Amino acid sequence: NFMLTQPHSVSESPGKTVTISCTRSSGSIANNYVQWYQQRPGSSPTTVIHEDNHRPPGVPDRFSGSIDSSSNSASLTISGLKTEDEADYYCQSHDSGNVVFGGGTKLTVL
Amino acid sequence: QITLKESGPTLVNPTQTLTLTCTFSGFSLSTTGVAVGWIRQPPGKALEWLALIYWDDDKRYSPSLKNRLTITKDTSKNQVVLTMTNMDPVDTATYYCAHRGMVRGDFEHWGQGTLVTVSS
């Protein structure tokens, strides 16, 4: 099975743009869709991006997702950062029916 | 409206078997493409996928835990049950069940989670 590696933490100022990466250890990132979840303290995760780059209803268009085959990674980009975006973010994919989560990235908006 | 709720013991002794029940509403686990998964999260740590059961009773398990896990469904009761054997203090975590729909590939809906502590 493969692993998804995320930076442990990122920080940026309100109004700025931040990108969180998610690198797949083996197999092509393009082979299986990537989802991104936001988890605020004390809450269950919620989807901010599904199937690489689709936003669920209600998720602001400040959130976008992409994949890059050259680096075998997926990225979550949040523009116009707001303090409410401060949370943990997890990427997730699958392979042969097995689900894999990344280790999570703590986003601090300061 | 889709809802899921986890239930089970909050405290388990080491070596015991944990049984958790996910009771859901708003969808049917007999609908083609639908699945329910279990995911856990130790305090302050990352999400870890445990198991997934599909509408057709296909089952998938985390490779690292598959020898300890069993997932079953009762479509008539709208429930999914996860059992985990030989519990250890490192299994202390919040356990979530989540719904994966027939269109999107993500876990669209999550339960509130239930904290299970393993301690004697």
XYZ file of C-alpha atoms in Angstrom:
230
model
C 0.000 0.000 0.000
C 1.067 3.621 -0.412
C 1.423 6.564 1.960
C 0.311 10.163 1.649
C 2.764 12.655 3.142
C 1.716 16.134 4.221
C 3.662 18.899 5.931
C 3.026 18.845 9.640
C 2.101 22.509 9.797
C 1.810 25.670 7.749
C 1.051 29.215 8.750
C 0.093 32.332 6.887
C -1.500 35.699 7.468
C -5.134 36.591 6.869
C -5.837 37.552 3.277
C -2.881 35.602 1.941
C -2.801 32.329 0.000
C -1.525 29.018 1.333
C -0.947 25.695 -0.385
C -0.849 22.347 1.403
C 0.799 19.454 -0.400
C 0.041 15.746 -0.254
C 2.655 13.487 -1.828
C 1.930 9.895 -2.779
C 4.757 7.475 -2.004
C 4.142 4.910 -4.745
C 1.826 4.601 -7.680
C 0.588 7.576 -9.632
C -1.336 10.329 -7.880
C -3.498 10.487 -10.980
C -4.636 6.887 -10.670
C -7.075 7.551 -7.817
C -9.036 10.595 -6.786
C -7.853 12.719 -3.874
C -10.161 14.289 -1.324
C -9.416 16.958 1.256
C -11.053 17.267 4.654
C -11.086 20.122 7.111
C -11.268 19.322 10.811
C -11.757 22.011 13.396
C -10.973 21.234 17.065
C -13.634 19.066 18.641
C -15.471 18.490 15.365
C -15.768 15.728 12.813
C -14.008 16.180 9.472
C -15.865 17.787 6.578
C -15.015 17.656 2.891
C -13.633 20.759 1.266
C -12.478 19.108 -1.980
C -13.514 15.790 -3.506
C -12.311 14.003 -6.621
C -9.163 16.110 -6.944
C -10.738 19.484 -7.565
C -14.472 19.535 -6.883
C -15.964 21.679 -4.155
C -19.041 20.439 -2.328
C -21.958 22.847 -2.063
C -21.332 25.470 0.573
C -17.537 25.376 0.382
C -16.208 28.796 -0.670
C -14.413 29.088 -3.985
C -11.385 30.244 -1.997
C -10.688 26.501 -1.670
C -9.265 24.717 -4.706
C -7.587 21.407 -5.366
C -5.170 20.153 -7.982
C -2.855 17.295 -8.770
C 0.646 17.370 -10.243
C 1.879 14.183 -11.827
C 5.458 15.470 -12.062
C 5.745 15.660 -8.276
C 3.196 12.892 -7.726
C 1.324 15.103 -5.364
C -2.002 16.764 -4.759
C -2.422 20.269 -3.424
C -5.050 22.173 -1.529
C -4.897 25.925 -2.040
C -6.782 28.356 0.137
C -6.816 31.968 -0.996
C -7.960 35.042 0.878
C -7.253 33.302 4.180
C -9.639 33.916 7.027
C -9.134 33.153 10.683
C -11.973 30.624 10.409
C -9.820 28.568 8.025
C -7.533 27.685 10.916
C -7.917 23.923 11.245
C -6.322 20.577 10.473
C -6.485 19.452 6.844
C -6.241 15.849 5.674
C -5.831 14.459 2.195
C -7.273 11.046 1.403
C -7.126 8.682 -1.515
C -7.602 4.995 -2.154
C -6.113 2.066 -3.985
C -7.537 -1.377 -4.630
C -10.433 -0.498 -2.396
C -8.246 0.483 0.547
C -8.545 3.989 1.932
C -5.457 6.023 2.838
C -5.315 9.260 4.814
C -2.417 11.668 4.941
C -0.908 12.581 8.288
C -2.678 15.922 8.413
C -1.499 19.534 8.265
C -2.229 22.081 10.937
C -3.014 25.428 9.336
C -2.445 28.462 11.520
C -3.798 31.791 10.351
C -2.042 34.546 12.233
C -30.912 14.422 5.697
C -28.179 11.889 6.339
C -27.078 11.270 9.907
C -24.806 8.716 11.519
C -24.186 8.010 15.167
C -21.622 5.785 16.794
C -22.359 3.861 19.974
C -20.462 1.481 22.171
C -18.391 1.317 25.329
C -16.356 4.314 26.405
C -13.913 2.190 28.415
C -12.437 -1.150 27.411
C -9.952 -3.331 29.245
C -6.752 -4.366 27.495
C -7.093 -7.650 25.556
C -10.881 -7.259 25.356
C -12.869 -7.055 22.131
C -14.421 -3.726 21.182
C -17.800 -3.676 19.468
C -19.023 -0.412 17.981
C -22.314 0.205 16.245
C -23.006 2.869 13.649
C -26.698 3.654 13.358
C -27.605 5.765 10.370
C -30.576 7.370 8.662
C -31.278 9.165 5.423
C -29.811 6.531 3.114
C -29.908 2.813 2.490
C -26.890 0.554 2.523
C -28.599 -1.568 -0.105
C -28.333 1.229 -2.682
C -25.767 0.510 -5.383
C -22.466 2.266 -4.779
C -23.060 3.254 -1.166
C -20.551 2.383 1.541
C -19.976 2.999 5.237
C -16.527 3.261 6.724
C -14.887 3.397 10.131
C -12.090 5.833 10.839
C -10.352 6.497 14.137
C -8.289 9.316 15.575
C -6.075 8.976 18.653
C -6.035 12.120 20.810
C -4.003 14.808 19.076
C -3.137 12.534 16.173
C -4.159 11.916 12.590
C -7.131 10.159 11.073
C -6.642 6.451 10.406
C -8.944 4.436 8.172
C -10.030 1.092 9.615
C -12.650 -0.608 7.466
C -15.233 -0.126 4.746
C -18.336 -2.100 3.821
C -20.157 -1.698 0.526
C -23.783 -2.099 -0.430
C -23.001 -5.501 -1.964
C -21.325 -6.676 1.278
C -17.825 -6.283 -0.136
C -15.527 -5.523 2.783
C -12.136 -3.820 2.973
C -9.806 -3.532 5.909
C -6.725 -1.551 6.813
C -3.803 -3.837 5.962
C -2.140 -3.116 9.294
C -5.228 -4.032 11.339
C -7.091 -6.533 9.202
C -6.353 -9.453 11.493
C -8.195 -7.712 14.330
C -11.157 -6.163 12.519
C -14.552 -7.381 11.381
C -17.173 -5.160 9.767
C -20.761 -6.231 9.179
C -24.007 -4.579 8.179
C -27.646 -5.021 9.038
C -29.531 -3.307 6.261
C -32.903 -3.781 7.915
C -31.724 -1.986 11.057
C -29.646 0.628 9.200
C -26.602 -0.354 11.226
C -22.966 -1.177 10.628
C -20.985 -2.946 13.339
C -17.222 -2.932 13.780
C -15.443 -5.342 16.080
C -11.802 -4.989 17.026
C -10.121 -7.749 19.002
C -7.264 -7.674 21.469
C -7.581 -4.013 22.401
C -4.491 -2.187 23.622
C -3.990 1.250 25.184
C -2.630 2.480 21.836
C -6.113 1.866 20.419
C -7.468 4.690 22.567
C -9.083 7.008 20.064
C -12.219 8.675 18.823
C -13.923 6.254 16.469
C -15.986 7.691 13.613
C -18.299 6.075 11.139
C -18.846 7.821 7.833
C -21.036 7.527 4.744
C -19.637 7.355 1.256
C -22.247 8.012 -1.376
C -22.731 6.503 -4.788
C -21.607 9.555 -6.730
C -18.715 11.146 -4.880
C -15.641 9.310 -3.667
C -15.259 11.070 -0.347
C -16.761 10.391 3.046
C -19.571 12.895 2.650
C -21.152 12.515 6.054
C -19.572 11.673 9.387
C -20.880 10.760 12.773
C -19.934 12.797 15.813
C -17.450 10.158 16.889
C -17.173 8.208 20.110
C -14.137 8.238 22.374
C -12.972 4.798 23.402
C -10.369 4.542 26.143
C -8.416 1.344 26.627
C -7.254 1.015 30.196
C -7.354 -1.373 33.103
